[in-house]
Coordinates of C-alpha atoms and ligand atoms in Angstrom, one line a residue:
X1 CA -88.3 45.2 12.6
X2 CA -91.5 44.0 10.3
X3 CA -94.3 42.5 11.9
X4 CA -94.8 39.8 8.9
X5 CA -95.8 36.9 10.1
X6 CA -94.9 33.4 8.0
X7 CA -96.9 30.1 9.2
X8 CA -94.7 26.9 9.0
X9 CA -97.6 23.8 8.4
X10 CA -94.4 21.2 8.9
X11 CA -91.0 22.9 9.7
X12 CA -88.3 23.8 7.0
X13 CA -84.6 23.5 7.4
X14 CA -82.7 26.4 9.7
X15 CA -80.9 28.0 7.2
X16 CA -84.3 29.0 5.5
X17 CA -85.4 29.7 9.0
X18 CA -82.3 31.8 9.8
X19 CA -82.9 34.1 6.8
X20 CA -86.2 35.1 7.5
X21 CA -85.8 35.5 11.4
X22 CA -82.4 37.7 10.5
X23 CA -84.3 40.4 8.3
X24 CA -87.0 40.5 11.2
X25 CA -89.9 38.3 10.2
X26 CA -92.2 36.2 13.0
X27 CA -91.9 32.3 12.3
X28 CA -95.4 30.7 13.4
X29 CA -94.4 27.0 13.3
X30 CA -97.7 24.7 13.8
X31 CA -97.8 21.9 16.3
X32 CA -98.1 19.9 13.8
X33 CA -99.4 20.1 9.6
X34 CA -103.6 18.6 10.4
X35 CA -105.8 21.2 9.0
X36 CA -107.7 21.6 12.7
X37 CA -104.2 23.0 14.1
X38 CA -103.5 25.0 10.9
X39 CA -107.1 27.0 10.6
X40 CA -106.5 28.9 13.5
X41 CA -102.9 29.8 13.1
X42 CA -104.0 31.5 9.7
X43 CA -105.2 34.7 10.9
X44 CA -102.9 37.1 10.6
X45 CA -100.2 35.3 8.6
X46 CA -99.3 37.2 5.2
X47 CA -97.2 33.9 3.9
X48 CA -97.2 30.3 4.6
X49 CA -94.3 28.1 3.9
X50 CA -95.8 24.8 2.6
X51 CA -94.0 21.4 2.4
X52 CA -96.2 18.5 1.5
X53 CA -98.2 17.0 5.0
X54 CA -101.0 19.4 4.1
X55 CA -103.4 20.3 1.8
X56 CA -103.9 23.9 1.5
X57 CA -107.8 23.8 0.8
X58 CA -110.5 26.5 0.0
X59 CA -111.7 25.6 3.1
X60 CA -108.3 26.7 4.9
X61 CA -107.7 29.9 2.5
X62 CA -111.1 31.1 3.8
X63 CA -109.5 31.0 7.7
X64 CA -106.6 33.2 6.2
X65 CA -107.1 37.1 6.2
X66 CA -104.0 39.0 5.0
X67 CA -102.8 36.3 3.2
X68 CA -100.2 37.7 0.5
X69 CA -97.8 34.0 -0.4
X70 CA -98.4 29.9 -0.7
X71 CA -94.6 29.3 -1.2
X72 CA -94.1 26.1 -2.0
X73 CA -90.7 24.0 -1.6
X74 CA -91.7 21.3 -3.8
X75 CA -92.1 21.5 -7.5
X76 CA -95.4 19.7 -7.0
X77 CA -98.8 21.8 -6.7
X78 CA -101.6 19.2 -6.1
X79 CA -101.6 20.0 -2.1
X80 CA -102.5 23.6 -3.2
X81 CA -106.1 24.7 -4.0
X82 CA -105.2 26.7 -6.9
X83 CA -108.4 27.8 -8.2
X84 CA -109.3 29.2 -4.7
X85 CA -106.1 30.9 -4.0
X86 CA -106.3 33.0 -7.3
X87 CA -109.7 33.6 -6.5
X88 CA -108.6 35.3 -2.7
X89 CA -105.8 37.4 -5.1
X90 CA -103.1 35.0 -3.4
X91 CA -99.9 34.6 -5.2
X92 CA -98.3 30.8 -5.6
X93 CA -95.1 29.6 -6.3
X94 CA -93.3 26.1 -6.7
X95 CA -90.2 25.5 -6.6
X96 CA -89.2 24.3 -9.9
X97 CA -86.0 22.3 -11.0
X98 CA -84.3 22.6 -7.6
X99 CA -85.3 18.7 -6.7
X100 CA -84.6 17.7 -10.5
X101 CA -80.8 16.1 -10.3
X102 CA -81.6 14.7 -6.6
X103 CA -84.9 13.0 -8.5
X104 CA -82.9 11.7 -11.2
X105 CA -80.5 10.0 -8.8
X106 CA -83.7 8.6 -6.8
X107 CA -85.4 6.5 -9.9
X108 CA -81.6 5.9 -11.1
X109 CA -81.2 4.0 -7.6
X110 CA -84.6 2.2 -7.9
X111 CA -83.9 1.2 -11.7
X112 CA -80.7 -0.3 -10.8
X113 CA -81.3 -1.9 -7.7
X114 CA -84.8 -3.7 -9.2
X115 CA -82.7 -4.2 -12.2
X116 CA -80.0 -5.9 -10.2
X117 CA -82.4 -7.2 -7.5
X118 CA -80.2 -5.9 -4.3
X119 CA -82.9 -6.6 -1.6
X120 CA -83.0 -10.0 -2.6
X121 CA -79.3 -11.3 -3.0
X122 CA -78.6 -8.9 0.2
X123 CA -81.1 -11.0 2.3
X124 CA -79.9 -14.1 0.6
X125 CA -76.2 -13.4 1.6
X126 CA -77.5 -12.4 5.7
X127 CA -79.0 -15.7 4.8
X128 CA -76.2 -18.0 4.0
X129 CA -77.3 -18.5 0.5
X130 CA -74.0 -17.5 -1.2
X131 CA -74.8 -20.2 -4.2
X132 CA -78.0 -17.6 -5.5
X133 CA -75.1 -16.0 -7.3
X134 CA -75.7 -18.9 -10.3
X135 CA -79.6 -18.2 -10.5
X136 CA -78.2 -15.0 -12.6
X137 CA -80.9 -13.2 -11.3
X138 CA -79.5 -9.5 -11.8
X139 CA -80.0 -8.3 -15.2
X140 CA -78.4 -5.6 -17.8
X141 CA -80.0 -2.1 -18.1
X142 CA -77.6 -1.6 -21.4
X143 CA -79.1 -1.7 -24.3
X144 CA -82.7 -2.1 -23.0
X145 CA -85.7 0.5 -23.7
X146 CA -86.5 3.0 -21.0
X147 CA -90.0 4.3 -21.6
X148 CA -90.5 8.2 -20.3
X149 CA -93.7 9.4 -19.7
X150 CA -93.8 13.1 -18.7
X151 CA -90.6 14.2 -20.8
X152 CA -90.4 17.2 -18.3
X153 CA -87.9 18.4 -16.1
X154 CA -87.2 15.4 -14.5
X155 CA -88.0 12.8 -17.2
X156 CA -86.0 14.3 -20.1
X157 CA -82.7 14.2 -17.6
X158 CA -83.4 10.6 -16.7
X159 CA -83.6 9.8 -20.4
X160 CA -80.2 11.5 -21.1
X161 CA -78.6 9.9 -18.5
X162 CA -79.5 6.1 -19.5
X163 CA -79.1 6.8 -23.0
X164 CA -75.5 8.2 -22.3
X165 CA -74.6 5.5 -19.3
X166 CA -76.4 2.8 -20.3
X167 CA -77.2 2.6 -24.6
X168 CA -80.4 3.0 -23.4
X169 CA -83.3 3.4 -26.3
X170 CA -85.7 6.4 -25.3
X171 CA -89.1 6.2 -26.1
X172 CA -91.4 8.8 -24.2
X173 CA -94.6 9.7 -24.0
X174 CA -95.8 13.5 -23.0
X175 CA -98.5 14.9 -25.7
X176 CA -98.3 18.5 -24.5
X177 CA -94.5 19.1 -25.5
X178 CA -94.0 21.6 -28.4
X179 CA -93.0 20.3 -31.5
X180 CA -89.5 22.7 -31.0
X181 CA -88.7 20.7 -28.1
X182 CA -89.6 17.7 -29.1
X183 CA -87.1 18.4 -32.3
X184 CA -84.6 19.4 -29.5
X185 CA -84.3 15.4 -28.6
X186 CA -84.0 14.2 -32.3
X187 CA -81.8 11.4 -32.5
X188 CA -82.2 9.7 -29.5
X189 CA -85.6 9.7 -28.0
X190 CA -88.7 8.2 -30.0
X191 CA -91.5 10.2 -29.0
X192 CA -94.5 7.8 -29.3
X193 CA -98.5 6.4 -27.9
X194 CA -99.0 5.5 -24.3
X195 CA -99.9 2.3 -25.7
X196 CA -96.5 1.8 -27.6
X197 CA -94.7 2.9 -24.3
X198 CA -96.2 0.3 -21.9
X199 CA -95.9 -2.0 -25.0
X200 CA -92.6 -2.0 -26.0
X201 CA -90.2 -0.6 -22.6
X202 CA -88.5 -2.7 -20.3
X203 CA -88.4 -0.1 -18.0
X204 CA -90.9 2.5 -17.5
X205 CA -90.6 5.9 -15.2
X206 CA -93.4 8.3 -14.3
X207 CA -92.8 11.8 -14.2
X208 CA -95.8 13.4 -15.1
X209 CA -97.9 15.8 -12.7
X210 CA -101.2 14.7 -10.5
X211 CA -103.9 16.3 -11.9
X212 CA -107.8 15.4 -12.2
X213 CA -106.8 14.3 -15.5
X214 CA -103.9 12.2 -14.6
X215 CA -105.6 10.4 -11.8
X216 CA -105.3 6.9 -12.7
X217 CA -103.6 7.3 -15.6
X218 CA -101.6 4.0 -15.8
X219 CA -104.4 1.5 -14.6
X220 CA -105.4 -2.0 -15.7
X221 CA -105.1 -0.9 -19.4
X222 CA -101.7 0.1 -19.5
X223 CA -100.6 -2.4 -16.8
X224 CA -101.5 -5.1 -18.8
X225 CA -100.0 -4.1 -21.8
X226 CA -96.3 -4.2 -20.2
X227 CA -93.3 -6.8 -20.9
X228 CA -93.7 -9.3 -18.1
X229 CA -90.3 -8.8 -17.6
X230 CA -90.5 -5.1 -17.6
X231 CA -90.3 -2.9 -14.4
X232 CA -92.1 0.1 -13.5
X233 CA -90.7 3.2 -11.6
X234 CA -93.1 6.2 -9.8
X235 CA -91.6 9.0 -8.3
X236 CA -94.2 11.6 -9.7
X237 CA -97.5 10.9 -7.4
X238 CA -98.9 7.8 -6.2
X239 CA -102.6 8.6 -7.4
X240 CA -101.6 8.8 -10.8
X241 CA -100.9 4.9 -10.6
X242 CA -103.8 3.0 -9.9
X243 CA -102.3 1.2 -7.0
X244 CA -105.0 -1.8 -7.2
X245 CA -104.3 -2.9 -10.5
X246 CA -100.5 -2.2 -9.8
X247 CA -100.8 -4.5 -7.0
X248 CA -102.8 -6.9 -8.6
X249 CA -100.3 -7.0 -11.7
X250 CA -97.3 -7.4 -9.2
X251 CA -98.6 -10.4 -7.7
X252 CA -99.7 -12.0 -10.4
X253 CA -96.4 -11.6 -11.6
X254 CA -97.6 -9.8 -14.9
X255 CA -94.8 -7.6 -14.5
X256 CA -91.5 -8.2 -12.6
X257 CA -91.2 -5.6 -10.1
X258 CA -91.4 -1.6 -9.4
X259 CA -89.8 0.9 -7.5
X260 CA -92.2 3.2 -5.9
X261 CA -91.8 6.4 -3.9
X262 CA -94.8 8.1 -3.8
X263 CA -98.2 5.9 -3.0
X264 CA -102.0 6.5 -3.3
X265 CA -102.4 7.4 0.8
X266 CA -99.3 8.8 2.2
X267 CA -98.1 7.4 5.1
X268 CA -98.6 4.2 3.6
X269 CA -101.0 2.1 6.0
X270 CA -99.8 -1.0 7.8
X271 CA -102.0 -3.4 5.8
X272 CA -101.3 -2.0 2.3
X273 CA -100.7 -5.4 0.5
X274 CA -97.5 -3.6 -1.4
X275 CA -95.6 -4.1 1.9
X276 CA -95.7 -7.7 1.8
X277 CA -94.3 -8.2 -1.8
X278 CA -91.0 -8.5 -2.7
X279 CA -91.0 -7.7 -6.0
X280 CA -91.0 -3.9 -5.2
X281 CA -88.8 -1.6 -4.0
X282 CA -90.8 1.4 -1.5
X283 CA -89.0 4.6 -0.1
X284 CA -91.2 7.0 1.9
X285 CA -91.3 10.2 -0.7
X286 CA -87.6 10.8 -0.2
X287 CA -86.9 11.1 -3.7
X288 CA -85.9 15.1 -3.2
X289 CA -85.2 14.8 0.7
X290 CA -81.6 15.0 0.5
X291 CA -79.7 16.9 2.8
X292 CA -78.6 19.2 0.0
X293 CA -82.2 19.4 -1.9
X294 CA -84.1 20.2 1.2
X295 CA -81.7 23.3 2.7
X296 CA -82.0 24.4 -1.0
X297 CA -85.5 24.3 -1.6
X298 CA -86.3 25.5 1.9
X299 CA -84.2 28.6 1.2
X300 CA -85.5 29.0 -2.2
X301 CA -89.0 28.9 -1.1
X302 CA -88.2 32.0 1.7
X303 CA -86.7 33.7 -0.9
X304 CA -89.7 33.6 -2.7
X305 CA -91.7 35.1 0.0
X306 CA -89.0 37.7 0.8
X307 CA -89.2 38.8 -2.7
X308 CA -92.6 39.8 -2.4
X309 CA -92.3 41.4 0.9
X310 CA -89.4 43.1 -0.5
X311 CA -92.0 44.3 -4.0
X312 CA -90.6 42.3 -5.9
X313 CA -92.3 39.2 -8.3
X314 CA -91.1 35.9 -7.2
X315 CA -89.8 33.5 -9.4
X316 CA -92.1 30.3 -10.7
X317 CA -95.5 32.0 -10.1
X318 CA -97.9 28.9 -10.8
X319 CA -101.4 31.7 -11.1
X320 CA -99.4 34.4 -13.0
X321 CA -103.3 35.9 -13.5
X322 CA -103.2 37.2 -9.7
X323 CA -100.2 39.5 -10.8
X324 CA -102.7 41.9 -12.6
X325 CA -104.6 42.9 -9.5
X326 CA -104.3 45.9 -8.1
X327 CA -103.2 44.5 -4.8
X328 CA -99.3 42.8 -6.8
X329 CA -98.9 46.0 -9.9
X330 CA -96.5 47.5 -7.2
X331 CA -93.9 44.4 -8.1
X332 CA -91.4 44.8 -10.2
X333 CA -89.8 42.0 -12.1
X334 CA -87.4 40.5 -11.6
X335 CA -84.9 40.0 -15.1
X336 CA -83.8 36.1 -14.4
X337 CA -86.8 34.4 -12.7
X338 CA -84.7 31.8 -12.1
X339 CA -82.3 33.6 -10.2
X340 CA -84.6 35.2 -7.5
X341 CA -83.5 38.2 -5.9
X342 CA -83.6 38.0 -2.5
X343 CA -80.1 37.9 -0.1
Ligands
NAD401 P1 -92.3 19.1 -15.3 O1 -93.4 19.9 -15.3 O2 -90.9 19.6 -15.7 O3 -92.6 17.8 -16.3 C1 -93.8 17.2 -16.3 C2 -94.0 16.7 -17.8 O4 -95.2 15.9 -17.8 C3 -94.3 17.9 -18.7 O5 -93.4 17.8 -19.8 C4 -95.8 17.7 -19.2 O6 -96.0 18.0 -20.5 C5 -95.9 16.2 -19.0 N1 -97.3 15.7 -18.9 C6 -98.3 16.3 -18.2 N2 -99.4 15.4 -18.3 C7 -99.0 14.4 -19.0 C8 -99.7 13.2 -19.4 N3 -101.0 13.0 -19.1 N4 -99.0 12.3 -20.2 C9 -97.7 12.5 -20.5 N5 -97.0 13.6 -20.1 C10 -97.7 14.5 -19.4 O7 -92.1 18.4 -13.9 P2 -90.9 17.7 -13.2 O8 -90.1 18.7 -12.4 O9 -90.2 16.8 -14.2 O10 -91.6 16.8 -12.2 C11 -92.4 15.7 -12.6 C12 -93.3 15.3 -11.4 O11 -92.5 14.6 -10.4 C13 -94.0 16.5 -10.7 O12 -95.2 16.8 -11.2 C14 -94.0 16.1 -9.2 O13 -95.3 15.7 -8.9 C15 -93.1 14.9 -9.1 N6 -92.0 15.1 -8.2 C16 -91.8 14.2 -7.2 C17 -90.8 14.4 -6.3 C18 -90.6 13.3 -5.2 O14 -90.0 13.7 -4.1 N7 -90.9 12.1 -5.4 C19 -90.0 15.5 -6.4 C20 -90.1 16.4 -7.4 C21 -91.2 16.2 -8.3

């Protein structure tokens, strides 16, 4: 039996569960994921298992004392003080391109359901108003422009997909792809300015990471630069939207409508003015909380932390500089990092 101990901030799925308890490891699952019920549960714990309900802050690393592993089952890193971790010699991971294809499916279902306007016509049917069928309210997604910015993971497959379903004309924006890969989409996605983007798209997705440079990236500016008839989808992170001018722009009708899943505060509070409009369409960051994503990134996350119980590099290290210390040159690699190696 080990005596490794792994702190759960919010709980993960059992099957990731089952795999660490079966090779002998102590699950410390927290009350619940506020930093005053975390601190104390730190001592001790070489590995914590992080969803996204908390921030993992320098202040909380300093209450940790054997800490070896943030694991985290999100591809997302901003609830992680990075800079602080590396300091302590604590190794990161995310959980890259597990979420991606359940993602894609999220903004596809927000795209077509503003696009088509299903809240409305559903409550107009509950309603009795069968004759809002001749208003022609739902609209075509063929043949429009989808605008991409953050041609990543995520982005780059929703591009293919509309493209290939819909005749959709790519334009994206993401300056820090390589010149290679940008050649890679040659012939059907126009890589172009912000400006041109929020100009010239009739619908635009987000998919680029929150960072202190992204914070507010798409404010009054770009908002006002959109199609009024044009639709904006965020399933990245809320702050890099600045929800103020997005609201503002939504109800004066600037731009028709967007489909939202991630938001500035999260839980959204009762008297943000986006719940009263109905020109948007909100889900509660469920975008890669499907049944299948979850099990899969909660087991991919263990594994990460098994691997280095086990000696061996984890997969997707986000502060590969930690791996030089003395305390990780016993790891050995691992040959397909995307594999993992862990049962
Ligand atoms: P990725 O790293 O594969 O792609 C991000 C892309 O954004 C990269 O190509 C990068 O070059 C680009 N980029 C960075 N800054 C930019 C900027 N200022 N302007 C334009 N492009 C920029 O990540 P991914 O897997 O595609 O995920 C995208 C984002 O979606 C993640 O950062 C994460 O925050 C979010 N996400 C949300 C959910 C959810 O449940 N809603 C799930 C998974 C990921």
């Amino acid at each position: 039996m080990s005596s490794r101990r792994i702190l759960l901030p919010q709980p993960i799925e059992s099957e990731a569960v089952d795999l660490l308890e079966n090779l002998g490891y102590e699950i410390v699952l927290s009350k619940n994921p506020e930093p005053l019920t975390v601190s104390p549960l730190l001592k001790g714990v070489q590995a914590i298992i992080l969803r996204t309900g908390l921030k993992i802050t320098r202040k909380l690393i300093n209450h940790a004392d054997d800490l070896y592993i943030i694991s985290r089952t999100g591809a997302g890193l901003d609830n992680v003080d990075l800079e602080a971790a590396t300091e302590r010699g604590i190794i990161v991971t995310s959980n890259l391109g597990v979420n991606t294809s359940s993602v894609v499916e999220h903004v596809l279902s927000l795209m077509l359901a503003l696009s088509k306007q299903l809240p409305l016509l559903d409550k107009a049917v509950r309603n009795q108003n069968f004759s809002i069928r001749y208003r022609y309210l739902p609209k075509d997604l063929r043949n429009k422009t989808l605008g991409v910015m953050g041609f990543g993971r995520i982005g780059s497959e929703v591009g293919r997909i509309c493209h290939q379903l819909f005749h959709m004309q790519i334009i994206a924006y993401d300056p820090y792809l390589s010149g290679d890969d940008k050649k890679s989409y040659k012939g059907w996605v126009n890589f172009t300015s912000m400006q041109d983007l929020f100009s010239q798209a009739d619908v635009i997705s987000i998919h680029i990471p929150l960072t202190k440079d992204t914070r507010h990236a798409i404010g009054v500016r770009e908002l006002s630069l959109m199609k009024s008839e044009a639709i904006l989808i965020n399933t990245s992170r809320g702050a890099v939207v600045d929800e103020s001018a997005l609201i503002k722009a939504l109800r004066d009708k600037k731009i028709t409508g967007a489909g939202l899943d991630v938001f500035e505060t999260e839980p959204v509070s009762g008297d943000n003015p986006l719940l009263i409009l109905d020109n948007v369409i909100l889900t509660p960051h469920t975008a890669a909380l499907t049944r299948e994503c979850v099990v899969s990134m909660a087991v991919q996350a263990a594994k990460c932390v098994i691997d280095v119980f086990n000696g061996q590099e984890p997969p997707n290290v986000a502060n590969p500089k930690v791996l030089n210390l003395d305390r990780w040159k016993h790891l050995s690699k691992v040959n397909d990092q995307n594999l993992g190696t862990s049962p």
